[in-house]
mmCIF file of C-alpha atoms and ligand atoms in Angstrom:
data_model
loop_
_atom_site.group_PDB
_atom_site.id
_atom_site.type_symbol
_atom_site.label_atom_id
_atom_site.label_comp_id
_atom_site.label_asym_id
_atom_site.label_seq_id
_atom_site.Cartn_x
_atom_site.Cartn_y
_atom_site.Cartn_z
ATOM 1 C CA MET A 1 -8.294 -18.897 -20.097
ATOM 2 C CA PRO A 2 -8.069 -21.302 -16.981
ATOM 3 C CA THR A 3 -6.699 -24.566 -17.847
ATOM 4 C CA LYS A 4 -8.772 -27.472 -18.262
ATOM 5 C CA THR A 5 -10.508 -29.214 -15.253
ATOM 6 C CA THR A 6 -13.455 -31.648 -14.621
ATOM 7 C CA VAL A 7 -15.919 -29.275 -13.592
ATOM 8 C CA PRO A 8 -18.569 -28.234 -16.490
ATOM 9 C CA GLU A 9 -18.780 -25.177 -17.729
ATOM 10 C CA ASP A 10 -22.377 -24.432 -16.088
ATOM 11 C CA HIS A 11 -21.323 -25.501 -12.634
ATOM 12 C CA ARG A 12 -23.967 -24.082 -10.011
ATOM 13 C CA ASP A 13 -23.237 -26.454 -7.333
ATOM 14 C CA ASP A 14 -22.735 -24.506 -4.163
ATOM 15 C CA ALA A 15 -23.176 -26.354 -1.177
ATOM 16 C CA ARG A 16 -19.993 -28.593 -1.225
ATOM 17 C CA PRO A 17 -16.633 -27.121 -1.609
ATOM 18 C CA GLN A 18 -15.054 -30.002 -3.865
ATOM 19 C CA PHE A 19 -15.083 -28.092 -7.171
ATOM 20 C CA VAL A 20 -13.715 -24.918 -5.875
ATOM 21 C CA LEU A 21 -10.780 -26.884 -3.873
ATOM 22 C CA GLU A 22 -10.310 -28.350 -7.606
ATOM 23 C CA ALA A 23 -9.922 -25.067 -9.004
ATOM 24 C CA LEU A 24 -7.676 -23.943 -6.347
ATOM 25 C CA ARG A 25 -5.437 -26.979 -6.646
ATOM 26 C CA GLU A 26 -5.048 -27.249 -10.421
ATOM 27 C CA HIS A 27 -4.722 -23.450 -11.112
ATOM 28 C CA ARG A 28 -1.460 -21.376 -10.300
ATOM 29 C CA HIS A 29 -2.515 -17.755 -10.646
ATOM 30 C CA PHE A 30 -5.280 -16.105 -8.068
ATOM 31 C CA VAL A 31 -6.435 -12.623 -7.360
ATOM 32 C CA MET A 32 -8.258 -12.189 -4.318
ATOM 33 C CA CYS A 33 -10.982 -9.479 -5.045
ATOM 34 C CA ALA A 34 -13.050 -7.476 -2.089
ATOM 35 C CA HIS A 35 -16.962 -5.752 -2.193
ATOM 36 C CA GLU A 36 -16.804 -2.298 -2.085
ATOM 37 C CA LYS A 37 -16.361 -0.523 1.293
ATOM 38 C CA PRO A 38 -14.205 -3.747 2.549
ATOM 39 C CA ASP A 39 -14.673 -5.038 6.017
ATOM 40 C CA GLY A 40 -12.885 -7.366 8.238
ATOM 41 C CA ASP A 41 -14.751 -10.425 6.451
ATOM 42 C CA VAL A 42 -13.776 -9.772 3.315
ATOM 43 C CA LEU A 43 -10.469 -8.666 3.964
ATOM 44 C CA GLY A 44 -9.585 -11.395 6.267
ATOM 45 C CA SER A 45 -10.784 -14.107 3.942
ATOM 46 C CA GLY A 46 -8.977 -12.854 1.074
ATOM 47 C CA PHE A 47 -5.484 -12.655 3.289
ATOM 48 C CA ALA A 48 -6.147 -15.814 4.802
ATOM 49 C CA LEU A 49 -6.729 -17.770 1.357
ATOM 50 C CA GLY A 50 -3.834 -16.089 -0.121
ATOM 51 C CA LEU A 51 -1.747 -16.850 2.327
ATOM 52 C CA ALA A 52 -2.591 -20.220 2.183
ATOM 53 C CA LEU A 53 -2.362 -20.757 -1.598
ATOM 54 C CA LYS A 54 1.257 -18.579 -1.717
ATOM 55 C CA ALA A 55 2.029 -21.592 0.695
ATOM 56 C CA MET A 56 1.303 -23.834 -1.821
ATOM 57 C CA GLY A 57 3.866 -22.035 -4.147
ATOM 58 C CA LYS A 58 1.087 -20.390 -6.142
ATOM 59 C CA THR A 59 0.973 -16.512 -7.237
ATOM 60 C CA VAL A 60 -1.769 -14.477 -5.170
ATOM 61 C CA HIS A 61 -2.547 -10.629 -5.896
ATOM 62 C CA TYR A 62 -4.996 -8.891 -4.024
ATOM 63 C CA PHE A 63 -6.883 -6.332 -5.730
ATOM 64 C CA LEU A 64 -8.599 -3.538 -3.969
ATOM 65 C CA ASP A 65 -9.813 -0.240 -5.665
ATOM 66 C CA ASP A 66 -9.931 1.096 -2.017
ATOM 67 C CA GLU A 67 -7.562 1.643 0.653
ATOM 68 C CA VAL A 68 -7.618 -0.771 3.524
ATOM 69 C CA PRO A 69 -9.733 0.479 6.350
ATOM 70 C CA ARG A 70 -7.483 1.760 9.248
ATOM 71 C CA ASN A 71 -8.574 -0.691 11.675
ATOM 72 C CA LEU A 72 -7.815 -3.411 9.250
ATOM 73 C CA ARG A 73 -4.112 -2.631 8.571
ATOM 74 C CA PHE A 74 -2.790 -4.883 11.331
ATOM 75 C CA LEU A 75 -4.026 -7.863 8.893
ATOM 76 C CA PRO A 76 -0.864 -9.713 7.307
ATOM 77 C CA ASP A 77 -0.482 -9.014 3.653
ATOM 78 C CA ALA A 78 -2.685 -5.335 4.236
ATOM 79 C CA ASP A 79 0.397 -3.810 2.633
ATOM 80 C CA LYS A 80 0.151 -5.700 -0.478
ATOM 81 C CA THR A 81 -2.955 -4.632 -1.856
ATOM 82 C CA GLN A 82 -3.012 -3.216 -5.822
ATOM 83 C CA ARG A 83 -5.329 -0.912 -7.531
ATOM 84 C CA THR A 84 -4.473 -2.249 -10.738
ATOM 85 C CA PHE A 85 -3.728 -5.421 -12.806
ATOM 86 C CA GLU A 86 -0.002 -5.183 -13.145
ATOM 87 C CA GLY A 87 1.368 -8.572 -12.974
ATOM 88 C CA ILE A 88 -1.667 -10.284 -12.586
ATOM 89 C CA ASP A 89 -1.603 -13.178 -15.352
ATOM 90 C CA PRO A 90 -4.300 -13.219 -17.721
ATOM 91 C CA SER A 91 -4.985 -17.008 -17.000
ATOM 92 C CA ALA A 92 -5.598 -16.223 -13.427
ATOM 93 C CA LEU A 93 -8.711 -16.914 -11.670
ATOM 94 C CA TYR A 94 -10.409 -14.347 -9.488
ATOM 95 C CA VAL A 95 -11.812 -14.929 -6.013
ATOM 96 C CA PHE A 96 -14.845 -13.084 -5.528
ATOM 97 C CA MET A 97 -15.155 -13.035 -1.816
ATOM 98 C CA ASP A 98 -18.330 -12.021 0.583
ATOM 99 C CA MET A 99 -20.740 -10.692 -2.036
ATOM 100 C CA SER A 100 -24.275 -12.227 -2.929
ATOM 101 C CA ASP A 101 -23.782 -10.048 -6.380
ATOM 102 C CA ARG A 102 -20.877 -9.509 -8.717
ATOM 103 C CA ALA A 103 -21.937 -5.845 -9.000
ATOM 104 C CA ARG A 104 -20.786 -5.260 -5.108
ATOM 105 C CA ALA A 105 -17.525 -5.634 -6.557
ATOM 106 C CA ASP A 106 -15.205 -2.872 -7.410
ATOM 107 C CA ASP A 107 -16.164 -1.484 -11.151
ATOM 108 C CA ALA A 108 -13.050 -2.452 -12.344
ATOM 109 C CA LEU A 109 -13.616 -6.038 -12.113
ATOM 110 C CA ALA A 110 -16.558 -5.828 -14.265
ATOM 111 C CA ALA A 111 -14.920 -7.441 -17.090
ATOM 112 C CA VAL A 112 -13.450 -10.585 -15.493
ATOM 113 C CA PRO A 113 -15.373 -13.446 -17.270
ATOM 114 C CA ARG A 114 -17.338 -15.588 -15.523
ATOM 115 C CA ALA A 115 -15.077 -18.680 -16.724
ATOM 116 C CA GLN A 116 -12.391 -17.115 -14.278
ATOM 117 C CA ILE A 117 -14.512 -16.165 -11.243
ATOM 118 C CA ILE A 118 -14.820 -18.343 -8.204
ATOM 119 C CA ASN A 119 -17.652 -17.079 -5.788
ATOM 120 C CA ILE A 120 -17.169 -18.036 -1.856
ATOM 121 C CA ASP A 121 -20.031 -16.250 0.282
ATOM 122 C CA HIS A 122 -22.493 -16.548 3.111
ATOM 123 C CA HIS A 123 -24.861 -14.083 1.990
ATOM 124 C CA LEU A 124 -28.894 -14.927 1.383
ATOM 125 C CA GLY A 125 -29.718 -14.688 -2.149
ATOM 126 C CA ASN A 126 -26.238 -15.407 -3.439
ATOM 127 C CA LYS A 127 -26.604 -15.211 -7.133
ATOM 128 C CA ARG A 128 -24.128 -18.181 -7.812
ATOM 129 C CA PHE A 129 -22.510 -15.571 -10.211
ATOM 130 C CA GLY A 130 -18.861 -17.630 -10.655
ATOM 131 C CA ARG A 131 -17.868 -20.539 -12.470
ATOM 132 C CA TRP A 132 -17.276 -22.274 -9.359
ATOM 133 C CA ASN A 133 -19.404 -21.420 -6.500
ATOM 134 C CA TYR A 134 -19.388 -21.929 -2.437
ATOM 135 C CA VAL A 135 -21.995 -20.654 -0.743
ATOM 136 C CA LEU A 136 -23.043 -21.281 2.850
ATOM 137 C CA GLU A 137 -25.945 -19.108 3.795
ATOM 138 C CA ALA A 138 -26.031 -20.559 7.434
ATOM 139 C CA GLU A 139 -22.405 -19.570 8.146
ATOM 140 C CA ALA A 140 -21.754 -16.189 10.184
ATOM 141 C CA ALA A 141 -18.735 -15.004 8.091
ATOM 142 C CA THR A 142 -17.465 -16.151 4.872
ATOM 143 C CA GLY A 143 -13.920 -16.573 6.995
ATOM 144 C CA ILE A 144 -15.320 -19.988 8.017
ATOM 145 C CA LEU A 145 -16.231 -21.229 4.576
ATOM 146 C CA VAL A 146 -12.132 -20.422 3.696
ATOM 147 C CA LEU A 147 -11.247 -22.273 6.864
ATOM 148 C CA ASN A 148 -13.072 -25.201 4.927
ATOM 149 C CA LEU A 149 -11.180 -24.522 1.940
ATOM 150 C CA ILE A 150 -7.730 -24.421 3.469
ATOM 151 C CA GLY A 151 -8.387 -27.635 5.505
ATOM 152 C CA GLY A 152 -9.739 -29.260 2.002
ATOM 153 C CA LEU A 153 -6.134 -27.885 0.816
ATOM 154 C CA ARG A 154 -4.375 -29.854 3.273
ATOM 155 C CA GLN A 155 -2.830 -26.267 4.574
ATOM 156 C CA THR A 156 -1.488 -25.399 7.788
ATOM 157 C CA VAL A 157 -3.467 -22.578 9.713
ATOM 158 C CA THR A 158 -0.440 -20.504 10.582
ATOM 159 C CA GLU A 159 -0.665 -17.962 13.194
ATOM 160 C CA ASP A 160 -1.434 -15.137 10.681
ATOM 161 C CA ILE A 161 -3.829 -17.108 8.737
ATOM 162 C CA ALA A 162 -5.709 -17.542 12.539
ATOM 163 C CA THR A 163 -5.656 -14.236 12.929
ATOM 164 C CA CYS A 164 -7.266 -13.161 9.278
ATOM 165 C CA LEU A 165 -9.749 -15.667 9.824
ATOM 166 C CA LEU A 166 -10.793 -14.843 13.315
ATOM 167 C CA THR A 167 -10.817 -11.144 12.411
ATOM 168 C CA ALA A 168 -13.752 -12.430 9.803
ATOM 169 C CA ILE A 169 -15.696 -13.838 12.501
ATOM 170 C CA ILE A 170 -15.409 -11.165 14.824
ATOM 171 C CA SER A 171 -16.035 -8.912 12.512
ATOM 172 C CA ASP A 172 -19.369 -10.394 11.349
ATOM 173 C CA THR A 173 -20.551 -11.383 14.550
ATOM 174 C CA GLY A 174 -20.036 -7.986 16.022
ATOM 175 C CA CYS A 175 -17.766 -9.753 18.418
ATOM 176 C CA PHE A 176 -19.865 -12.190 19.171
ATOM 177 C CA LEU A 177 -23.021 -10.179 19.933
ATOM 178 C CA TYR A 178 -25.026 -11.074 16.911
ATOM 179 C CA SER A 179 -27.644 -13.989 16.709
ATOM 180 C CA ASN A 180 -25.517 -15.516 14.016
ATOM 181 C CA ALA A 181 -22.835 -16.505 16.419
ATOM 182 C CA THR A 182 -24.233 -20.173 17.054
ATOM 183 C CA PRO A 183 -21.996 -22.275 19.369
ATOM 184 C CA SER A 184 -20.240 -23.529 16.494
ATOM 185 C CA THR A 185 -19.444 -20.641 15.450
ATOM 186 C CA LEU A 186 -17.583 -20.079 18.722
ATOM 187 C CA ARG A 187 -15.696 -23.079 18.689
ATOM 188 C CA VAL A 188 -14.342 -22.277 15.478
ATOM 189 C CA ALA A 189 -12.923 -18.909 16.769
ATOM 190 C CA ALA A 190 -11.849 -20.979 20.351
ATOM 191 C CA THR A 191 -9.757 -23.108 17.668
ATOM 192 C CA LEU A 192 -8.529 -20.175 15.612
ATOM 193 C CA GLN A 193 -7.160 -18.498 19.332
ATOM 194 C CA ASP A 194 -5.841 -21.905 20.132
ATOM 195 C CA LEU A 195 -3.579 -21.905 16.907
ATOM 196 C CA GLY A 196 -2.408 -18.383 17.603
ATOM 197 C CA ALA A 197 -4.809 -16.059 16.672
ATOM 198 C CA ASP A 198 -4.341 -12.512 18.198
ATOM 199 C CA LYS A 199 -7.815 -11.659 19.636
ATOM 200 C CA ASP A 200 -6.644 -8.817 21.547
ATOM 201 C CA VAL A 201 -5.428 -6.821 18.695
ATOM 202 C CA ILE A 202 -8.646 -7.686 16.492
ATOM 203 C CA THR A 203 -11.025 -6.792 19.107
ATOM 204 C CA GLU A 204 -8.900 -3.494 20.218
ATOM 205 C CA GLN A 205 -8.786 -2.542 16.551
ATOM 206 C CA LEU A 206 -12.337 -3.455 15.401
ATOM 207 C CA TYR A 207 -14.301 -2.241 18.555
ATOM 208 C CA GLN A 208 -12.115 -0.269 21.067
ATOM 209 C CA THR A 209 -10.617 1.949 18.970
ATOM 210 C CA ARG A 210 -12.547 4.973 16.994
ATOM 211 C CA SER A 211 -11.387 7.964 15.057
ATOM 212 C CA PHE A 212 -11.917 11.070 16.974
ATOM 213 C CA SER A 213 -14.085 12.535 14.096
ATOM 214 C CA GLY A 214 -16.104 9.187 14.108
ATOM 215 C CA GLN A 215 -16.617 9.630 17.876
ATOM 216 C CA LYS A 216 -17.636 13.348 17.285
ATOM 217 C CA ILE A 217 -20.306 12.468 14.627
ATOM 218 C CA LEU A 218 -21.649 9.632 16.451
ATOM 219 C CA GLY A 219 -22.461 12.035 19.227
ATOM 220 C CA ARG A 220 -24.463 14.280 16.559
ATOM 221 C CA VAL A 221 -26.354 11.287 15.081
ATOM 222 C CA LEU A 222 -27.450 10.362 18.741
ATOM 223 C CA ASP A 223 -28.359 13.822 18.944
ATOM 224 C CA ASP A 224 -30.521 14.200 15.937
ATOM 225 C CA PHE A 225 -32.201 10.356 15.620
ATOM 226 C CA VAL A 226 -35.991 10.048 15.295
ATOM 227 C CA LEU A 227 -38.008 7.096 16.773
ATOM 228 C CA THR A 228 -41.125 6.533 15.205
ATOM 229 C CA ASP A 229 -44.156 5.140 16.635
ATOM 230 C CA ASP A 230 -43.936 1.839 14.947
ATOM 231 C CA GLY A 231 -40.364 1.455 16.030
ATOM 232 C CA ILE A 232 -38.048 2.750 13.102
ATOM 233 C CA CYS A 233 -35.065 4.538 14.865
ATOM 234 C CA TYR A 234 -33.210 6.461 12.101
ATOM 235 C CA SER A 235 -30.610 9.382 11.725
ATOM 236 C CA THR A 236 -28.754 10.881 8.654
ATOM 237 C CA VAL A 237 -25.414 12.143 8.304
ATOM 238 C CA SER A 238 -24.436 14.949 5.685
ATOM 239 C CA GLN A 239 -21.430 15.388 3.314
ATOM 240 C CA LYS A 240 -21.317 18.833 5.244
ATOM 241 C CA LEU A 241 -21.206 17.199 8.582
ATOM 242 C CA LEU A 242 -18.462 14.884 7.230
ATOM 243 C CA GLU A 243 -16.528 17.664 5.788
ATOM 244 C CA SER A 244 -16.406 19.573 8.815
ATOM 245 C CA PHE A 245 -14.809 16.778 11.020
ATOM 246 C CA GLY A 246 -12.586 16.033 8.011
ATOM 247 C CA ALA A 247 -14.555 12.347 8.136
ATOM 248 C CA SER A 248 -15.244 9.778 5.676
ATOM 249 C CA HIS A 249 -17.729 6.893 5.636
ATOM 250 C CA GLU A 250 -15.270 4.562 7.194
ATOM 251 C CA ASP A 251 -15.570 6.710 10.465
ATOM 252 C CA LEU A 252 -18.932 5.922 10.597
ATOM 253 C CA GLU A 253 -18.540 2.077 11.188
ATOM 254 C CA ASP A 254 -21.324 0.667 13.332
ATOM 255 C CA VAL A 255 -23.000 4.000 14.217
ATOM 256 C CA VAL A 256 -26.090 2.430 12.928
ATOM 257 C CA GLY A 257 -25.855 -0.158 15.994
ATOM 258 C CA ALA A 258 -25.935 2.595 18.369
ATOM 259 C CA LEU A 259 -29.402 3.385 16.651
ATOM 260 C CA ARG A 260 -30.275 -0.191 17.122
ATOM 261 C CA ALA A 261 -29.647 -0.225 20.674
ATOM 262 C CA VAL A 262 -32.692 2.657 21.309
ATOM 263 C CA ASP A 263 -34.992 1.024 23.391
ATOM 264 C CA HIS A 264 -38.320 0.438 21.154
ATOM 265 C CA CYS A 265 -36.408 0.560 18.133
ATOM 266 C CA GLU A 266 -37.325 -2.585 15.869
ATOM 267 C CA VAL A 267 -35.199 -1.489 12.777
ATOM 268 C CA ALA A 268 -32.606 0.982 12.825
ATOM 269 C CA ALA A 269 -31.960 3.001 9.431
ATOM 270 C CA LEU A 270 -28.642 5.615 8.878
ATOM 271 C CA LEU A 271 -28.459 7.444 5.868
ATOM 272 C CA LYS A 272 -24.930 8.475 4.844
ATOM 273 C CA GLU A 273 -24.557 11.043 2.309
ATOM 274 C CA SER A 274 -21.930 10.250 -0.358
ATOM 275 C CA PRO A 275 -19.864 13.196 -2.376
ATOM 276 C CA ASP A 276 -21.976 12.652 -5.386
ATOM 277 C CA GLY A 277 -25.203 13.320 -3.475
ATOM 278 C CA SER A 278 -26.603 9.792 -3.236
ATOM 279 C CA TYR A 279 -26.978 7.901 -0.028
ATOM 280 C CA ARG A 280 -25.305 4.746 1.636
ATOM 281 C CA LEU A 281 -28.234 3.187 3.799
ATOM 282 C CA SER A 282 -27.170 0.952 6.269
ATOM 283 C CA LEU A 283 -30.090 -1.514 8.036
ATOM 284 C CA ARG A 284 -30.301 -3.214 11.288
ATOM 285 C CA SER A 285 -32.923 -5.492 12.737
ATOM 286 C CA ARG A 286 -33.480 -6.332 16.382
ATOM 287 C CA GLY A 287 -34.862 -9.699 14.934
ATOM 288 C CA ARG A 288 -38.187 -9.824 14.010
ATOM 289 C CA VAL A 289 -38.162 -7.730 10.880
ATOM 290 C CA ASN A 290 -36.269 -8.780 7.682
ATOM 291 C CA VAL A 291 -33.983 -5.993 6.786
ATOM 292 C CA MET A 292 -32.305 -7.856 4.046
ATOM 293 C CA GLU A 293 -35.730 -7.899 1.783
ATOM 294 C CA ALA A 294 -36.294 -4.150 2.420
ATOM 295 C CA ALA A 295 -33.076 -3.477 1.569
ATOM 296 C CA ARG A 296 -33.629 -5.748 -1.813
ATOM 297 C CA ALA A 297 -36.701 -3.769 -2.568
ATOM 298 C CA LEU A 298 -34.647 -0.307 -2.878
ATOM 299 C CA GLY A 299 -31.835 -2.529 -4.766
ATOM 300 C CA GLY A 300 -29.700 -3.650 -2.290
ATOM 301 C CA GLY A 301 -29.223 -6.712 0.057
ATOM 302 C CA GLY A 302 -27.331 -8.119 2.868
ATOM 303 C CA HIS A 303 -28.485 -10.254 5.801
ATOM 304 C CA PHE A 304 -31.495 -10.949 7.854
ATOM 305 C CA ARG A 305 -30.634 -8.500 10.672
ATOM 306 C CA ALA A 306 -27.905 -6.303 8.762
ATOM 307 C CA ALA A 307 -28.317 -4.993 5.378
ATOM 308 C CA GLY A 308 -27.786 -1.784 2.885
ATOM 309 C CA ALA A 309 -28.633 -0.389 -0.392
ATOM 310 C CA THR A 310 -27.505 3.012 -1.969
ATOM 311 C CA LEU A 311 -30.475 5.509 -2.643
ATOM 312 C CA ALA A 312 -30.712 8.561 -4.980
ATOM 313 C CA GLY A 313 -31.094 11.790 -3.096
ATOM 314 C CA PRO A 314 -32.314 14.403 -2.250
ATOM 315 C CA LEU A 315 -32.682 13.248 1.471
ATOM 316 C CA ALA A 316 -36.523 13.695 1.783
ATOM 317 C CA ASP A 317 -36.986 11.134 -1.161
ATOM 318 C CA ALA A 318 -34.295 8.630 0.126
ATOM 319 C CA LEU A 319 -35.931 8.719 3.521
ATOM 320 C CA ASP A 320 -39.261 8.577 2.189
ATOM 321 C CA ARG A 321 -38.452 5.303 -0.033
ATOM 322 C CA MET A 322 -36.646 3.561 3.394
ATOM 323 C CA LEU A 323 -39.564 4.371 5.287
ATOM 324 C CA THR A 324 -42.024 2.765 2.775
ATOM 325 C CA ALA A 325 -39.590 -0.495 2.381
ATOM 326 C CA VAL A 326 -38.945 -0.818 5.873
ATOM 327 C CA ARG A 327 -42.847 -0.686 6.862
ATOM 328 C CA ALA A 328 -43.616 -3.214 3.967
ATOM 329 C CA GLU A 329 -41.296 -5.415 5.530
ATOM 330 C CA MET A 330 -42.726 -4.865 8.968
ATOM 331 C CA GLU A 331 -46.474 -5.307 7.386
ATOM 332 C CA ALA A 332 -45.075 -8.745 5.978
ATOM 333 C CA GLU A 333 -43.710 -9.753 9.588
ATOM 334 C CA ARG A 334 -47.269 -9.007 11.168
ATOM 335 C CA ALA A 335 -48.989 -10.949 8.475
ATOM 336 C CA ARG A 336 -46.624 -13.861 9.235
ATOM 337 C CA GLY A 337 -47.681 -13.521 12.882
HETATM 338 P P1 5GP B 401 -23.321 -1.897 5.978
HETATM 339 O O1 5GP B 401 -24.631 -1.435 6.609
HETATM 340 O O2 5GP B 401 -22.510 -2.555 7.176
HETATM 341 O O3 5GP B 401 -22.957 -1.257 5.118
HETATM 342 O O4 5GP B 401 -23.925 -3.178 5.584
HETATM 343 C C1 5GP B 401 -24.521 -4.535 6.056
HETATM 344 C C2 5GP B 401 -24.811 -5.709 5.278
HETATM 345 O O5 5GP B 401 -25.634 -5.467 4.257
HETATM 346 C C3 5GP B 401 -23.270 -5.975 4.899
HETATM 347 O O6 5GP B 401 -23.265 -7.467 5.136
HETATM 348 C C4 5GP B 401 -23.526 -6.118 3.331
HETATM 349 O O7 5GP B 401 -23.077 -7.214 2.723
HETATM 350 C C5 5GP B 401 -25.148 -5.797 2.750
HETATM 351 N N1 5GP B 401 -24.869 -4.742 2.131
HETATM 352 C C6 5GP B 401 -24.635 -3.421 2.269
HETATM 353 N N2 5GP B 401 -25.246 -2.420 1.177
HETATM 354 C C7 5GP B 401 -25.511 -3.401 -0.097
HETATM 355 C C8 5GP B 401 -26.004 -3.428 -1.152
HETATM 356 O O8 5GP B 401 -25.869 -2.027 -1.746
HETATM 357 N N3 5GP B 401 -26.081 -4.466 -1.950
HETATM 358 C C9 5GP B 401 -25.921 -5.485 -1.358
HETATM 359 N N4 5GP B 401 -26.495 -6.542 -2.189
HETATM 360 N N5 5GP B 401 -25.641 -5.684 0.049
HETATM 361 C C10 5GP B 401 -25.584 -4.864 0.854
HETATM 362 MN MN1 MN B 402 -19.512 -11.204 5.512
#
């Protein structure tokens, strides 16, 4: 169990980092935890905080029930993730990063008690599932919250930490393309580059390198997409297609962005079949329609302009439910005027 702190058991205050800082200072053992389908924000944030805590003499483990995606293997400490609890102290605190709901974490983490969870996140509707919560919904990336914490711990932002945090920001802003890239986000990114973050490696890996099969599948998705009269642009990727190219969902990173770019598209949707016959849905909005609410109606979540959910098959039903949920949000947007 965690050692004693001054934080009340039911602590749910979330906008200020001080209680999280206290927990980070007082405890010795930490486990960085990611959501399923880990991305540059969750991994960059975890490695950055892990590096800073190790510099303070703490023990850090990176729990990841996935492979690190190929395009993120350049991250410092990316070779140190583990799929088991081997070597983890029973008193360790588990830092859940970049997830609004602990159900987004690997199933293996379901048994971690709330008393040992720190929740650091920037998603709308975060459930404050940790004993300690630090949630800033207005920030573009969890990495920015981690930078605040590292500052609060009075730790040096090394070149490696700067690279991790710039990866988090570049990943969640779509390389500064999305509206969440505010002047303050850009200033933080500039500071990280000044501190030695390797911007060129990050952008090359995240935006200028696609797998052969991913690029081929993008071609199919663009060939097959449907644009409805009310501005929903959707396409699907079947397991059969993935298998024919020896590809996985990892090869489909931001294929949905290519649908969103179609003129007259208000909401883009990509349905990706999983081996178990369910569909992973990715939603993107041009900016008027709140796709987070549409995703939430389908049991998922995310952000105003980028969200996702898992839908049961068959495909026709999944498509139907997606269209109904998106249209309900379009209606809500029209009602708001
Ligand atoms: P993507 O389409 O890239 O998988 O996800 C877009 C955004 O939606 C991400 O920020 C992710 O956090 C969120 N998201 C995707 N799937 C889910 C889901 O099943 N549940 C929740 N709560 N959020 C999701
Ligand atoms: Mn994020």
